[in-house]
Coordinates of C-alpha atoms in Angstrom, one line a residue:
M1 CA 0.1 -0.3 -0.1
A2 CA 1.5 3.5 -1.2
P3 CA 1.8 6.0 1.4
R4 CA -0.6 8.8 2.3
A5 CA 0.0 11.8 0.6
N6 CA 1.9 14.4 3.0
W7 CA -0.2 17.5 1.3
K8 CA -2.7 17.6 -1.6
G9 CA -3.5 20.7 -3.4
F10 CA -3.0 22.5 -7.4
L11 CA 0.1 23.0 -9.3
R12 CA -0.2 25.9 -10.9
L13 CA 1.9 27.4 -13.6
S14 CA 0.1 30.6 -15.4
L15 CA -3.3 29.9 -16.0
V16 CA -2.6 25.8 -16.4
T17 CA -4.0 24.4 -13.2
C18 CA -4.2 20.6 -11.8
P19 CA -4.9 18.8 -8.5
V20 CA -2.0 17.2 -7.3
A21 CA -0.7 15.2 -4.1
L22 CA 2.9 14.8 -3.0
Y23 CA 4.3 11.9 -1.1
P24 CA 7.4 11.3 0.6
A25 CA 10.2 9.6 -1.7
T26 CA 12.1 8.1 1.2
S27 CA 11.9 6.2 4.4
E28 CA 13.2 5.4 7.7
S29 CA 10.8 2.5 8.5
E30 CA 13.0 0.1 7.4
K31 CA 15.8 1.2 9.9
I32 CA 15.8 -0.9 13.1
S33 CA 15.1 1.4 16.0
F34 CA 14.7 1.1 19.7
N35 CA 13.0 2.2 22.4
Q36 CA 13.9 3.6 25.9
L37 CA 13.4 0.9 28.8
N38 CA 13.3 1.5 32.3
R39 CA 16.7 -1.3 33.6
Q40 CA 14.9 -2.2 36.7
T41 CA 11.5 -3.4 35.2
G42 CA 11.9 -3.8 31.5
H43 CA 9.0 -1.3 30.6
R44 CA 8.8 1.3 28.4
I45 CA 9.6 5.1 29.4
K46 CA 6.5 7.0 29.2
Y47 CA 6.8 11.0 28.2
L48 CA 4.5 12.8 29.5
K49 CA 4.1 16.9 29.2
V50 CA 3.9 18.9 32.5
D51 CA 3.9 22.5 33.4
A52 CA 7.5 23.4 34.2
D53 CA 6.6 25.0 37.5
T54 CA 4.0 22.9 39.2
G55 CA 5.3 19.7 37.5
D56 CA 1.6 18.8 37.0
E57 CA 0.6 16.4 33.7
V58 CA -0.9 19.3 30.8
P59 CA -3.8 17.6 28.9
N60 CA -3.3 18.5 25.1
E61 CA -6.4 20.5 24.8
D62 CA -4.6 23.1 27.2
I63 CA -1.5 23.0 25.4
V64 CA -0.8 26.4 23.1
K65 CA 1.7 27.6 21.1
G66 CA 3.7 30.7 22.3
Y67 CA 6.8 32.8 21.6
E68 CA 9.8 33.8 24.0
L69 CA 10.4 37.4 24.2
D70 CA 11.9 37.7 27.6
K71 CA 12.8 34.7 29.9
G72 CA 9.2 33.7 30.7
Q73 CA 7.6 36.2 29.3
Y74 CA 5.7 34.6 26.3
I75 CA 3.0 36.0 23.6
E76 CA 0.4 32.8 23.1
V77 CA -0.4 32.7 19.7
T78 CA -3.2 30.3 18.5
K79 CA -4.3 27.8 16.1
D80 CA -7.0 29.9 14.6
E81 CA -4.4 33.1 14.8
L82 CA -2.0 30.8 12.5
E83 CA -5.0 29.8 10.0
E84 CA -5.6 33.3 9.0
I85 CA -2.3 33.9 7.9
A86 CA -2.4 31.0 5.9
L87 CA -0.6 31.8 2.2
E88 CA -1.6 31.1 -0.6
S89 CA 0.9 28.2 -0.7
T90 CA -0.6 26.4 1.4
R91 CA -3.2 25.1 -1.4
T92 CA -1.6 25.7 -4.5
I93 CA 1.8 25.3 -5.8
E94 CA 2.6 28.2 -7.8
I95 CA 5.5 28.0 -10.4
D96 CA 7.2 31.2 -10.0
E97 CA 10.8 30.2 -12.1
F98 CA 12.4 27.9 -14.2
V99 CA 16.4 27.5 -13.6
D100 CA 19.2 25.8 -14.7
K101 CA 20.0 22.2 -12.3
P102 CA 23.7 23.1 -11.9
D103 CA 22.6 26.9 -10.2
I104 CA 21.3 25.2 -7.4
D105 CA 23.6 25.1 -4.6
P106 CA 23.8 21.4 -2.7
R107 CA 23.4 23.2 0.5
Y108 CA 20.2 24.1 0.0
L109 CA 18.4 20.8 -0.4
I110 CA 16.3 19.6 2.4
R111 CA 15.0 16.1 1.2
P112 CA 12.4 14.5 -2.0
Y113 CA 8.9 13.9 -2.5
Y114 CA 6.5 12.4 -5.2
L115 CA 4.2 14.6 -6.9
R116 CA 1.5 12.9 -8.8
P117 CA -1.7 14.1 -10.2
D118 CA -4.6 13.8 -7.5
G119 CA -7.4 12.1 -9.1
K120 CA -8.5 11.3 -12.5
V121 CA -8.9 14.9 -13.6
G122 CA -5.8 17.0 -14.3
H123 CA -3.9 14.4 -15.9
D124 CA -3.4 16.4 -19.0
A125 CA -2.7 20.1 -17.5
F126 CA -0.1 17.5 -15.2
A127 CA 1.7 16.4 -18.4
V128 CA 2.0 19.6 -20.5
I129 CA 3.4 21.4 -17.3
R130 CA 5.7 18.0 -16.8
E131 CA 7.1 18.0 -20.0
T132 CA 7.5 21.6 -20.3
I133 CA 9.9 21.2 -17.4
R134 CA 11.6 18.1 -19.6
E135 CA 11.7 19.8 -22.9
M136 CA 13.1 22.8 -21.6
D137 CA 15.9 21.2 -19.7
K138 CA 15.0 23.4 -16.7
V139 CA 13.9 22.9 -13.0
A140 CA 11.1 24.7 -11.5
I141 CA 10.9 26.5 -8.9
G142 CA 7.4 27.6 -6.3
R143 CA 6.5 27.1 -3.0
V144 CA 4.5 24.9 -0.5
V145 CA 3.7 25.0 2.8
L146 CA 4.2 22.0 4.8
T147 CA 4.4 21.3 8.6
N148 CA 3.1 24.6 9.0
R149 CA 5.8 26.3 7.2
E150 CA 6.5 27.5 3.6
H151 CA 9.3 26.3 1.6
I152 CA 10.8 26.3 -1.5
I153 CA 10.3 23.3 -4.2
A154 CA 12.3 22.6 -6.9
L155 CA 10.6 20.5 -9.2
E156 CA 12.2 18.1 -12.0
P157 CA 10.5 15.3 -14.4
L158 CA 10.8 11.3 -13.4
D159 CA 9.2 9.5 -15.4
K160 CA 5.5 9.9 -15.3
G161 CA 5.6 12.1 -12.4
L162 CA 7.6 15.2 -11.0
V163 CA 10.5 15.2 -7.9
G164 CA 10.0 18.4 -5.8
T165 CA 13.1 18.5 -3.7
L166 CA 12.6 20.9 -0.3
L167 CA 15.1 23.9 -0.2
R168 CA 16.4 25.6 2.6
Y169 CA 16.2 29.8 3.0
P170 CA 19.7 31.5 2.5
Y171 CA 19.1 32.3 6.5
E172 CA 19.2 28.7 7.1
V173 CA 22.4 28.3 5.6
R174 CA 25.8 28.9 7.4
S175 CA 29.1 30.9 5.8
E176 CA 31.9 28.5 5.3
Q177 CA 33.9 31.1 6.2
E178 CA 33.3 30.3 10.0
Y179 CA 34.6 27.0 9.3
F180 CA 36.7 27.6 6.6
D181 CA 39.1 30.4 7.8
E182 CA 41.4 28.9 9.7
I183 CA 42.1 26.1 7.0
Q184 CA 46.0 26.9 5.9
D185 CA 47.2 27.6 2.7
V186 CA 49.1 24.4 1.6
K187 CA 50.8 23.7 -1.7
V188 CA 50.6 20.8 -3.5
T189 CA 52.8 20.0 -5.8
K190 CA 52.2 18.3 -9.4
D191 CA 53.6 14.9 -7.9
M192 CA 51.3 14.6 -5.4
L193 CA 48.4 15.8 -7.4
D194 CA 49.3 13.0 -10.3
L195 CA 49.6 10.1 -7.8
A196 CA 46.4 11.1 -6.1
R197 CA 45.1 11.5 -9.8
H198 CA 46.4 8.3 -10.4
I199 CA 44.2 6.9 -7.4
V200 CA 41.1 8.7 -8.5
N201 CA 41.2 6.8 -11.6
Q202 CA 41.6 3.2 -10.4
K203 CA 38.6 4.0 -7.8
A204 CA 36.3 5.3 -11.1
G205 CA 33.4 4.1 -11.6
R206 CA 29.3 5.2 -12.2
F207 CA 27.1 5.9 -8.9
E208 CA 24.7 3.0 -8.5
P209 CA 22.7 3.0 -5.2
E210 CA 22.3 -0.7 -5.2
K211 CA 26.3 -1.5 -4.9
F212 CA 26.0 -0.2 -1.6
E213 CA 25.0 -1.9 1.7
D214 CA 24.3 -0.3 5.3
H215 CA 26.9 -1.8 7.4
Y216 CA 25.7 -0.3 10.9
E217 CA 22.3 -1.7 9.8
T218 CA 23.5 -5.0 9.1
A219 CA 26.0 -5.4 12.7
L220 CA 22.8 -4.0 14.4
I221 CA 21.0 -7.3 13.3
D222 CA 23.6 -9.3 13.9
L223 CA 24.1 -7.6 17.0
I224 CA 20.2 -8.1 18.3
N225 CA 20.3 -11.7 16.5
Q226 CA 23.1 -13.3 18.6
K227 CA 21.5 -11.9 21.7
R228 CA 18.1 -13.5 21.1
A229 CA 20.3 -16.8 20.3
G230 CA 22.0 -15.9 24.1
K231 CA 25.4 -16.3 22.1
P232 CA 27.8 -13.9 24.0
I233 CA 29.1 -10.9 22.1
T234 CA 32.9 -10.2 21.3
P235 CA 33.8 -6.4 20.4
K236 CA 35.2 -6.4 17.3
E237 CA 38.8 -5.2 17.2
R238 CA 38.8 -1.3 16.4
P239 CA 41.0 -0.7 13.3
A240 CA 44.6 1.3 14.5
S241 CA 45.1 4.7 13.9
T242 CA 48.1 5.8 11.8
N243 CA 49.7 9.2 11.8
V244 CA 50.9 9.8 7.7
V245 CA 54.9 11.3 8.5
D246 CA 55.6 10.9 4.8
L247 CA 52.2 12.0 2.4
M248 CA 54.5 11.2 -0.9
E249 CA 55.3 7.7 0.6
A250 CA 51.3 7.5 2.0
L251 CA 50.4 8.7 -2.1
R252 CA 53.0 6.0 -3.4
R253 CA 51.7 3.2 -1.1
S254 CA 47.8 4.3 -2.1
V255 CA 48.5 3.6 -5.5
G256 CA 49.8 0.2 -5.1
K257 CA 46.7 -0.5 -2.6
E258 CA 44.3 0.0 -5.5
A259 CA 46.5 -1.7 -8.1
A260 CA 46.5 -5.0 -6.3
P261 CA 42.5 -5.6 -5.8
T262 CA 41.8 -4.6 -9.4
K263 CA 44.3 -6.7 -10.9
A264 CA 43.1 -9.9 -8.4
A265 CA 39.3 -8.9 -9.9
A266 CA 41.1 -9.5 -13.4
K267 CA 42.1 -12.8 -13.1
S268 CA 39.5 -14.3 -11.3
G269 CA 36.7 -13.0 -14.1
K270 CA 34.2 -11.7 -11.4
K271 CA 32.4 -8.3 -10.9
P272 CA 32.1 -6.7 -7.6
R273 CA 29.3 -8.5 -5.6
K274 CA 27.0 -6.1 -5.9
A275 CA 24.5 -5.3 -3.0
S276 CA 21.4 -6.4 -3.8
S277 CA 18.6 -3.9 -3.4
G278 CA 17.7 -2.5 0.3
Q279 CA 19.0 -4.7 3.6
K280 CA 18.1 -8.2 3.1
E281 CA 19.1 -9.3 6.5
M282 CA 16.5 -9.8 8.6
L283 CA 16.0 -10.4 12.1
M284 CA 15.3 -14.1 13.6
P285 CA 11.5 -14.5 13.7
I286 CA 9.7 -14.6 16.2
E287 CA 7.1 -17.3 15.9
G288 CA 8.1 -21.3 15.0
K289 CA 11.3 -22.6 16.2
K290 CA 13.6 -21.3 18.8
P291 CA 16.8 -19.0 17.4
K292 CA 19.0 -22.1 18.7
E293 CA 17.3 -24.7 17.2
A294 CA 16.7 -22.7 14.2
A295 CA 20.4 -21.6 13.8
A296 CA 22.0 -25.3 15.0
K297 CA 20.0 -26.8 11.8
K298 CA 21.0 -23.6 9.0
P299 CA 24.0 -22.1 10.3
A300 CA 24.9 -20.8 7.1
A301 CA 21.9 -18.8 6.1
K302 CA 21.4 -15.5 6.2
P303 CA 18.8 -14.3 7.4
Q304 CA 16.2 -12.6 5.3
R305 CA 14.7 -9.2 5.9
K306 CA 10.5 -9.6 4.7
S307 CA 9.3 -7.1 2.1
A308 CA 6.5 -5.1 3.5

């Protein structure tokens, strides 16, 4: 089942309008998550909303928003007052301009969404807007209100739909100067650059997301499976830290280090193993045979992650 839309409204380019729905393009639900527990009882920790001075629990209907002017002094703002200042972008994504994609600084990118027609009407208008953006090879810039705040959104064609990426405002992006000013000016020699380029060429490839595996997620799954099976947990050896004394020597050794796996792969004729789509490892099943019995029967089998 597809996730519910985060937003529904209209997409408008001048006088061309169509109803659309906005859906999250990413998900964190597949990752391992933890609950906080009381070490003494094993029960989950529950958070309550309490009055900071009295300590009494406050029901949701008595909780309002407030902006702090001075310490302990607040201006109360009601839900009705917030709705009164609702912008047009609350219900409509108005395309304001078209820009070249390289012009968008990556620091301004927040998160992606999928945009598609909402319902059976408006598909023709949606297609006109989508194909115009595709034909012009541009990114459409508009505004949309999500989570009670207005965001800039950049729209690009993807297959039959659009990808909308939320963008930050300039005041949300910190200047690099406060971090980079103290970096020393270092002269890099041609020999160093030549060796570094050689390393880059040995590592050159195409970006294929399916090749990458979340190693930390896999380690968490292994840890939980071992604990459920009653196996002792042995800490892994941490890699030793090394100080680079001779940079040129480190570069030369790096060239040799990267060349060795390449030659070995060429001799075997095998392509590097790709991680399959998504994390396939799965926690041991809760129902059925006990973990120890299952592990004894299939010691070499990897636990599989069930699809949603």
